[in-house]
Tab-separated table of C-alpha atoms in Angstrom:
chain	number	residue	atom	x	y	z
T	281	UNK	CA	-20.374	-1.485	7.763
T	282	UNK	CA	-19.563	0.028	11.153
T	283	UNK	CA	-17.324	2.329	13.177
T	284	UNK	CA	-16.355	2.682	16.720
T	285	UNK	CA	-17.025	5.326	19.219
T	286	UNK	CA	-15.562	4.760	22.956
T	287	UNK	CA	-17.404	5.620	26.073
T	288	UNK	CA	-16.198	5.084	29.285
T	289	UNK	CA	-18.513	5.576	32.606
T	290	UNK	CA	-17.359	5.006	36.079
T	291	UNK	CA	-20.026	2.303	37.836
T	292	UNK	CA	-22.261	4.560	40.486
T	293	UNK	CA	-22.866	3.112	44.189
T	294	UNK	CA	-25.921	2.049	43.464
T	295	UNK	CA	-24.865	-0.106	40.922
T	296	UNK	CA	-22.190	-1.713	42.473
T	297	UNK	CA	-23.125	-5.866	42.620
T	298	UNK	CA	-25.325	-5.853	39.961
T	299	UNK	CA	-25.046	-7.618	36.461
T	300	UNK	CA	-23.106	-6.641	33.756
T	301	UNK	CA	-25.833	-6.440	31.188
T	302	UNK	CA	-27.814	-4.701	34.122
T	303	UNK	CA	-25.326	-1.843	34.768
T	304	UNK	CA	-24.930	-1.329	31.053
T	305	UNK	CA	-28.493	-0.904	30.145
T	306	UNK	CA	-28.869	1.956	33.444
T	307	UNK	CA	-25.881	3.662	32.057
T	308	UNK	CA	-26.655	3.346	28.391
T	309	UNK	CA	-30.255	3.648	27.924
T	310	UNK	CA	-30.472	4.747	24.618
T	311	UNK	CA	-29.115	1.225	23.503
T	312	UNK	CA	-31.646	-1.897	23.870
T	313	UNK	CA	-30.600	-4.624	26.427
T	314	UNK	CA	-30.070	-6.933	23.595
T	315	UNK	CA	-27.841	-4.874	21.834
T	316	UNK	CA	-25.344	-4.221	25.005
T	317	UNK	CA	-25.387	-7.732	25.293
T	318	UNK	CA	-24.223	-8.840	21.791
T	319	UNK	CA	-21.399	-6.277	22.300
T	320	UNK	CA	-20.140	-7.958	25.446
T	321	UNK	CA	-20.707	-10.688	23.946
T	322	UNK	CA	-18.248	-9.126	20.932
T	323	UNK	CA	-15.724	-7.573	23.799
T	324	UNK	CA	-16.983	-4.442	22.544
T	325	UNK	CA	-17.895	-3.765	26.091
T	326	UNK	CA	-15.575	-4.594	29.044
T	327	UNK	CA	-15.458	-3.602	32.651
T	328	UNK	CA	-11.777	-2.970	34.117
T	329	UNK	CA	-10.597	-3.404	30.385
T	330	UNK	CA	-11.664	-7.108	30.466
T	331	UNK	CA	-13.855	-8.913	28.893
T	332	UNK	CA	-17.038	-10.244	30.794
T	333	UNK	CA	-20.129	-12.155	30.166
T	334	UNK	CA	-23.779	-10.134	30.842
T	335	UNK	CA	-23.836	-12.200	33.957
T	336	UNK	CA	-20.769	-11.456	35.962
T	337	UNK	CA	-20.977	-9.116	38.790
T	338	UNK	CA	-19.484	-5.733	38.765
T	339	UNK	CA	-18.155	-2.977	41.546
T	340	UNK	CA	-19.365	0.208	42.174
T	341	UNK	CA	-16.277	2.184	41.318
T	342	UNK	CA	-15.033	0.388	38.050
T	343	UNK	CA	-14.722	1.307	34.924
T	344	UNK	CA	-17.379	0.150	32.244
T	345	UNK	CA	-15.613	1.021	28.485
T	346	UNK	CA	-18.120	0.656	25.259
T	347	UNK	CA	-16.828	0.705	21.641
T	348	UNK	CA	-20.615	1.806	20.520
T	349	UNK	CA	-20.646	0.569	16.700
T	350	UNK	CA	-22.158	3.100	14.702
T	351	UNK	CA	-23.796	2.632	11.400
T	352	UNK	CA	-22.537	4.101	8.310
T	353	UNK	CA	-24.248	3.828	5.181
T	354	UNK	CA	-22.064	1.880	2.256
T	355	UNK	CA	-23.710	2.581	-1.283
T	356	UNK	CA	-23.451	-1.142	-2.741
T	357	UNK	CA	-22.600	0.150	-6.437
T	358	UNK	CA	-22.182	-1.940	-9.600
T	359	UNK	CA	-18.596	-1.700	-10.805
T	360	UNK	CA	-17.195	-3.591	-14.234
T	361	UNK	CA	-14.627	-5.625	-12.517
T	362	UNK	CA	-13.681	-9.012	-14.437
T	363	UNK	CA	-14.783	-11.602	-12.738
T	364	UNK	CA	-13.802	-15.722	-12.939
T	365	UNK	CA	-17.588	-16.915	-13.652
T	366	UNK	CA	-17.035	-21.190	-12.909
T	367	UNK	CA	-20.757	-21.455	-13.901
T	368	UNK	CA	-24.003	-19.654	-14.168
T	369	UNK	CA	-27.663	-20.393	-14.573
T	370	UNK	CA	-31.118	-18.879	-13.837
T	371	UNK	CA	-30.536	-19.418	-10.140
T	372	UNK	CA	-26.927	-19.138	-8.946
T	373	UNK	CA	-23.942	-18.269	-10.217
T	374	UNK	CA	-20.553	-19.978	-9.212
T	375	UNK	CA	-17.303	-17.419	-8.602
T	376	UNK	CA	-13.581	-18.326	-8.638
T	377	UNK	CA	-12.091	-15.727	-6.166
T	378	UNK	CA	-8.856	-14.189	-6.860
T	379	UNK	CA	-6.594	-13.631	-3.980
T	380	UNK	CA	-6.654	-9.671	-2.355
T	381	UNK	CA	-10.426	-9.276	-3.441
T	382	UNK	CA	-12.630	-8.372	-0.322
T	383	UNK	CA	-16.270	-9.738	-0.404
T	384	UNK	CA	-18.825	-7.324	0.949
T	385	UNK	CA	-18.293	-3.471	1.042
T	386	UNK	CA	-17.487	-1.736	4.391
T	387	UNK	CA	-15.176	0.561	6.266
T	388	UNK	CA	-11.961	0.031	4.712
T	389	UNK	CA	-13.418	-1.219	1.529
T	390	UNK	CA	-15.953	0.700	0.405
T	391	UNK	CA	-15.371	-0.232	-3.473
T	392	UNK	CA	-13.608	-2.484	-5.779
T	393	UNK	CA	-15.162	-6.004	-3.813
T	394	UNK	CA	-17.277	-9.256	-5.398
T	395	UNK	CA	-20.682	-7.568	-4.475
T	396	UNK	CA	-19.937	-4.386	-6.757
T	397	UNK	CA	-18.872	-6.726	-9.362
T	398	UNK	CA	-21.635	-8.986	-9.218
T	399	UNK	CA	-24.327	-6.406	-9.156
T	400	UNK	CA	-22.174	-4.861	-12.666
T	401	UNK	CA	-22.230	-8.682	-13.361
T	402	UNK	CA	-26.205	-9.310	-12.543
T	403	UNK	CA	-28.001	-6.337	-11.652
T	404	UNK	CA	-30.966	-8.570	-10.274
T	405	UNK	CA	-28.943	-9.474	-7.355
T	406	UNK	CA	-29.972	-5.924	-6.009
T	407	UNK	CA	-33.046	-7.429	-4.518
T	408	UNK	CA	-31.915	-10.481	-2.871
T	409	UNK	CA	-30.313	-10.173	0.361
T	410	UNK	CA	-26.583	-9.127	0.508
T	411	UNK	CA	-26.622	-9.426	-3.081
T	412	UNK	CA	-26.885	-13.072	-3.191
T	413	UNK	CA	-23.991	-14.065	-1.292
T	414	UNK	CA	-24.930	-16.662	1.301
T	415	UNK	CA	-21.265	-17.667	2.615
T	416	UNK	CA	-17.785	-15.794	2.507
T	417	UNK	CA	-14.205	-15.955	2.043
T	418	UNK	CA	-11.327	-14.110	3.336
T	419	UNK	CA	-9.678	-11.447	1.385
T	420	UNK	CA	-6.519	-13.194	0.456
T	421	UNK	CA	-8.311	-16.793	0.337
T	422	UNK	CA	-9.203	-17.914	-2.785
T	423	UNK	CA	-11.862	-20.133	-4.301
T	424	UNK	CA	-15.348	-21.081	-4.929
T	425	UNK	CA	-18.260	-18.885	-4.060
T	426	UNK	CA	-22.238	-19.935	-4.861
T	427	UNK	CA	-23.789	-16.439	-5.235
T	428	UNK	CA	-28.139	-16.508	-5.448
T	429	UNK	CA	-29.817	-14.752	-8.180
T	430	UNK	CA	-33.297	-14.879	-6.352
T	431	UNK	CA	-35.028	-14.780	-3.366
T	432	UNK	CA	-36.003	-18.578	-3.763
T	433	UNK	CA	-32.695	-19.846	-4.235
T	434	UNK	CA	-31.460	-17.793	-1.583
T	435	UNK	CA	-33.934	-19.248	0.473
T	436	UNK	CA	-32.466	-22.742	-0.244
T	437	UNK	CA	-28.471	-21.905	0.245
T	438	UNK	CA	-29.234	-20.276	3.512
T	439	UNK	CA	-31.149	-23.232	4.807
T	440	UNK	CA	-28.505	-26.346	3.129
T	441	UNK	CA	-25.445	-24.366	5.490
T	442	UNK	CA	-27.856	-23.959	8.099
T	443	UNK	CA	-28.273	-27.786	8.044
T	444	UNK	CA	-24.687	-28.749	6.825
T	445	UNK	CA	-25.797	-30.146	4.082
T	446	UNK	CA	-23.333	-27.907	1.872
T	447	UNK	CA	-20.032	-29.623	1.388
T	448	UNK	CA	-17.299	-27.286	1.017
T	449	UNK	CA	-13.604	-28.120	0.479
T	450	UNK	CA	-10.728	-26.125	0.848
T	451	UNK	CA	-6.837	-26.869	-0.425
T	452	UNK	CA	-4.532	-25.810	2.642
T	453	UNK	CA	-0.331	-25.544	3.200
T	454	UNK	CA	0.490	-25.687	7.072
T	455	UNK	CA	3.827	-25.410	8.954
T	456	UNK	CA	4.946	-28.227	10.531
T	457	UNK	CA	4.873	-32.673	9.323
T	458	UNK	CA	1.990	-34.127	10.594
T	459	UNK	CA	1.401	-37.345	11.785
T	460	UNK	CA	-2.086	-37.742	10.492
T	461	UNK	CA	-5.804	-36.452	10.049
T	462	UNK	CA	-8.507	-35.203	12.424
T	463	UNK	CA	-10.979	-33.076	13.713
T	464	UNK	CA	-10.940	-29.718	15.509
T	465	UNK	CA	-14.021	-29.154	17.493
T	466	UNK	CA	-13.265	-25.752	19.669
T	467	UNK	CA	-15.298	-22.809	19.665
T	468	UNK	CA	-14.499	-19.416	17.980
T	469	UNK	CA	-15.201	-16.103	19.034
T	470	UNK	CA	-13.578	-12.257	19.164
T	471	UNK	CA	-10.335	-12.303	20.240
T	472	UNK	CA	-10.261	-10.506	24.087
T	473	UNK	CA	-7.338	-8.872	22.462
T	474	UNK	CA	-7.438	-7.823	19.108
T	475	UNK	CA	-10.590	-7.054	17.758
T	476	UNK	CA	-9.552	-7.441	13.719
T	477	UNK	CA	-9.248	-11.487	15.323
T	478	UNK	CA	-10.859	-14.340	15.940
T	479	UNK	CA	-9.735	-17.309	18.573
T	480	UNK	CA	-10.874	-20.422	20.193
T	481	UNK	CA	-12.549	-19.653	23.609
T	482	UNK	CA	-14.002	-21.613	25.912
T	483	UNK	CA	-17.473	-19.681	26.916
T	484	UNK	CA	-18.336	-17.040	24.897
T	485	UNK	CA	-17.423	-18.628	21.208
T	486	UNK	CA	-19.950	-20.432	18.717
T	487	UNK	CA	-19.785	-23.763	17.734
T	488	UNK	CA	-16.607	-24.496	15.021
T	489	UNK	CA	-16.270	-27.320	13.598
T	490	UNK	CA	-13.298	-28.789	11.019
T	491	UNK	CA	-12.311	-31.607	9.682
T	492	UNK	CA	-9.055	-32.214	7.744
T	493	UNK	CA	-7.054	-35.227	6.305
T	494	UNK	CA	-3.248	-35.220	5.035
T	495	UNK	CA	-3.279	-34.839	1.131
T	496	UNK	CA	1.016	-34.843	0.719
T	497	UNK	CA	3.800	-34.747	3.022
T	498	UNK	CA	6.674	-32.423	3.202
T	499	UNK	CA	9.547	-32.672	5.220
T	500	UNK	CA	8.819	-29.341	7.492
T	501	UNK	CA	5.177	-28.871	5.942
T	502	UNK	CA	2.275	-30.390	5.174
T	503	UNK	CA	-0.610	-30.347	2.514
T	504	UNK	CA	-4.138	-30.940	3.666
T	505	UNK	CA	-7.453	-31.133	2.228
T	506	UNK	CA	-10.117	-28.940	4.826
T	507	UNK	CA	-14.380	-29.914	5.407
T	508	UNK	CA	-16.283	-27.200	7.124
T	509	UNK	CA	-19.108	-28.716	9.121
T	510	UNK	CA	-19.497	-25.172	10.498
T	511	UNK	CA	-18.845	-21.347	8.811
T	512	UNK	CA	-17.238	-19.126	11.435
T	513	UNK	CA	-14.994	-16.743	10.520
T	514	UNK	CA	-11.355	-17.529	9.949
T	515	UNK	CA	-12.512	-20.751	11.225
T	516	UNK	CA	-9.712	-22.991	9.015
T	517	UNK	CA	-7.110	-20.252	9.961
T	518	UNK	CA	-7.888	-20.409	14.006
T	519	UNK	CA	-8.438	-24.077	14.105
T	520	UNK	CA	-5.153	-24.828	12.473
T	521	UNK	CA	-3.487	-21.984	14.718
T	522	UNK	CA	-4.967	-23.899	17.755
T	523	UNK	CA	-3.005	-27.138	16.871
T	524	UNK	CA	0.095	-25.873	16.298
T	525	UNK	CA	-0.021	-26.066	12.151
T	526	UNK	CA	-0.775	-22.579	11.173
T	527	UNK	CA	-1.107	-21.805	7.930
T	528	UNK	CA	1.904	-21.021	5.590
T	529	UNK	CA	2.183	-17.559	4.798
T	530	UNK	CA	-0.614	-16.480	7.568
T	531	UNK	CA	0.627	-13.048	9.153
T	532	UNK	CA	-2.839	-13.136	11.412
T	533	UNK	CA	-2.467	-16.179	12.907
T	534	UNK	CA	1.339	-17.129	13.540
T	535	UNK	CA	1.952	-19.037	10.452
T	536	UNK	CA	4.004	-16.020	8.648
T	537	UNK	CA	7.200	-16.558	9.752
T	538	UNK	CA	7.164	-19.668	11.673
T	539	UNK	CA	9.369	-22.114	10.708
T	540	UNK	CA	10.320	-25.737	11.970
T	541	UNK	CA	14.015	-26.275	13.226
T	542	UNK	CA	16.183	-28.039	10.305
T	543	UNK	CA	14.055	-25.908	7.301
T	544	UNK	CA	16.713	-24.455	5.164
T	545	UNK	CA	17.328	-20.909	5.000
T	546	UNK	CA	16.704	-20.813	1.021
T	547	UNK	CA	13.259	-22.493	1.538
T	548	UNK	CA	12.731	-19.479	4.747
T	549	UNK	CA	14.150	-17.266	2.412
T	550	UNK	CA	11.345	-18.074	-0.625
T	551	UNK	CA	8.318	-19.074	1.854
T	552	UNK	CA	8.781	-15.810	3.072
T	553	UNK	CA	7.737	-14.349	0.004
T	554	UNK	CA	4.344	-16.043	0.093
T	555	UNK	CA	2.130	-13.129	1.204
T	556	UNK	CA	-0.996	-14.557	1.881
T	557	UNK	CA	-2.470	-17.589	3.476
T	558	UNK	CA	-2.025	-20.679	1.728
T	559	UNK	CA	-5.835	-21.495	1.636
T	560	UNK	CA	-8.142	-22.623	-1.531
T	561	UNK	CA	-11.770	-23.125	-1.454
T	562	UNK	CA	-11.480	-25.766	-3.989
T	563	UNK	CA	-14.676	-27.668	-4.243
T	564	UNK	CA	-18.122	-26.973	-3.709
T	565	UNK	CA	-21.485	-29.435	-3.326
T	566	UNK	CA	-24.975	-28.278	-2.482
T	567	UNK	CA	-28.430	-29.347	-3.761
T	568	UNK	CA	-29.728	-27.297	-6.656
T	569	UNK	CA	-32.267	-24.568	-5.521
T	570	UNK	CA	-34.136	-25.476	-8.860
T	571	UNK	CA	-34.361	-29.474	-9.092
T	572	UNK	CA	-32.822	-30.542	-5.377
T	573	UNK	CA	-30.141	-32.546	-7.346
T	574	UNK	CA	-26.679	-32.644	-6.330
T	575	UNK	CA	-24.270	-30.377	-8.279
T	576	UNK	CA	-20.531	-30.476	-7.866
T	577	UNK	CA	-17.820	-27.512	-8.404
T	578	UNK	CA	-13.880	-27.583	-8.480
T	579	UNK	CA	-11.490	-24.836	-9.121
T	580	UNK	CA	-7.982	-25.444	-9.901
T	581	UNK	CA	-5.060	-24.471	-7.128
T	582	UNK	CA	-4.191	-20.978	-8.456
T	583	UNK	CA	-0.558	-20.462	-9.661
T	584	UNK	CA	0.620	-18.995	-6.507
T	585	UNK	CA	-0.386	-22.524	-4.321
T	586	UNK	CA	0.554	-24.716	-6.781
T	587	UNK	CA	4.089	-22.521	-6.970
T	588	UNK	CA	4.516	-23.621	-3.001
T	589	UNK	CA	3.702	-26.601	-3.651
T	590	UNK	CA	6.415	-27.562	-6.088
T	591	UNK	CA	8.782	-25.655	-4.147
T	592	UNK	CA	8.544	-28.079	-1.308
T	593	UNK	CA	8.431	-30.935	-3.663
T	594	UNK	CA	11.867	-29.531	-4.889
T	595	UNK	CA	13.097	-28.974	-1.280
T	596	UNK	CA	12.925	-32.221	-0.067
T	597	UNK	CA	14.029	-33.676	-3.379
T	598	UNK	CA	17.196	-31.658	-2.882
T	599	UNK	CA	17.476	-32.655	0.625
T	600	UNK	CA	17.344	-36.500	-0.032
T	601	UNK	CA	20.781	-38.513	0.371
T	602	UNK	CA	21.322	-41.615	-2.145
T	603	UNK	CA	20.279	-43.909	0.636
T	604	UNK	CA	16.958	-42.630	1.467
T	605	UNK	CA	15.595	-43.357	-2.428
């Protein structure tokens, strides 16, 4: 729920050698110190266009550019959107979300996302925190959600992701046959770039964590089945990126219109029309916030996914010569 204003200030003399984080809080004293520092941290603030960490030295002379993020005020309003309710008790309530359905409000999005149908849905969920909604998914991913109908239970979903205890499971298509399962562990942070992405970095990222294992081969693709140890954002999508699988269908992060030499160009031809990422929160484990005992959730690959899926199947079917059955 923010939006940028740019200020740029030329570094004075006196400032010249100093800090980063230093420089910034001299020249933009109306902002606190840890404030300039999470936006450098974010990129939002840069020196000669780059981006720095609070430490590194700058020279009197240069250029110091800050996208300030302003506050604006989102009215969170109930809305009677259908929603796919999986399950729902006194505590939590479990959402199937469809692809193209944004999460929280903001700029951009103001209306028409889970939270204003939820609070339709449950009006309670006005007083917990970000109406009950403890972990997200992309716009165009779909799946599972566990949404908190109190403060207590909110309480205990924060504090199972904090501790990993929360086993979430996600259904993904990437580009590319490969040779077996793994682990990713690379940081993600802002992209130095782009600000609307995210991207392994070496010293300024947070922890990111997946693990993945091969569910079905293809020919040219591959089918795997995704565990978060960690929650960063586009954190499959990155990860995946990084190794040279994106994701089919991913315009973000390279996996669009990638293809591996020897796909046909009817398969290009109908991949291309996959316009989202081929990503599925399908399960969902956590301890209940009422009892402590272990409850389990699975939604079924939408009709889109499972659409891919037997298109491949029919691919390499098609492909096959009498002496390879």
């Amino acid at each position: 729920m923010t939006f940028n204003k740019s200020k740029e200030i030329v570094v004075p003399t006196c400032l010249g050698g100093e800090r980063l984080d230093v420089v910034a809080a001299a020249l933009f004293p109306v902002f606190s110190r840890t404030r300039l520092q999470q936006w450098i941290k974010q990129g939002a603030l840069r020196f000669e266009g780059k981006v720095m960490r609070s430490r590194d030295k700058v020279f009197a002379g240069g250029l110091i550019a800050l996208e300030e993020q302003l506050d604006e005020e989102i009215k969170w309003t109930p809305q009677a959107i259908e929603i796919d309710v999986v399950a729902e008790d006194n505590s939590i309530i479990i959402v199937n979300k469809p692809a193209g359905m944004v999460v929280h409000p903001a700029i951009g999005h103001k209306d028409g996302t889970l939270v204003n149908a939820l609070l339709d849905h449950s009006p309670q969920l006005s007083k917990v925190p970000r109406a009950g909604i403890v972990h997200r998914l992309d716009q165009d991913t779909t799946g599972l959600l566990v949404v908190a109908k109190s403060l207590e239970a909110h309480h205990s979903l924060v504090s199972q992701i904090q501790q990993k205890t929360m086993e979430r499971q996600y259904c993904a298509v990437c580009v590319g046959a490969m040779t077996g399962g793994g682990t990713v562990n690379q940081s993600i942070g802002r992209h130095a770039r782009y600000r609307q992405k995210m991207a392994v970095v070496s010293e300024r990222g947070k922890t990111a964590i997946t693990h993945y294992r091969i569910a079905r081969r293809f020919e040219h693709f591959t089918q795997i089945n995704v565990k978060l140890e960690t929650g960063r954002t586009h954190q499959i999508r990155v990860h995946m990126e990084h190794i040279r699988h994106p994701l089919v269908g991913d315009s973000m992060y390279g996996g669009k219109n990638k293809f591996i030499s020897g796909t046909s160009k009817n398969l290009i031809k109908k991949i291309s029309l996959f316009n989202r990422q081929a990503l599925h929160a399908q399960s969902l484990s956590f301890r209940h916030p009422d009892n402590e005992q272990i409850v389990c959730f699975e939604a079924p690959i939408p009709s889109d996914l499972s659409d891919l899926l037997i298109l491949l199947e029919k691919e390499d079917l098609e492909t096959l010569t009498p002496n390879d059955y």
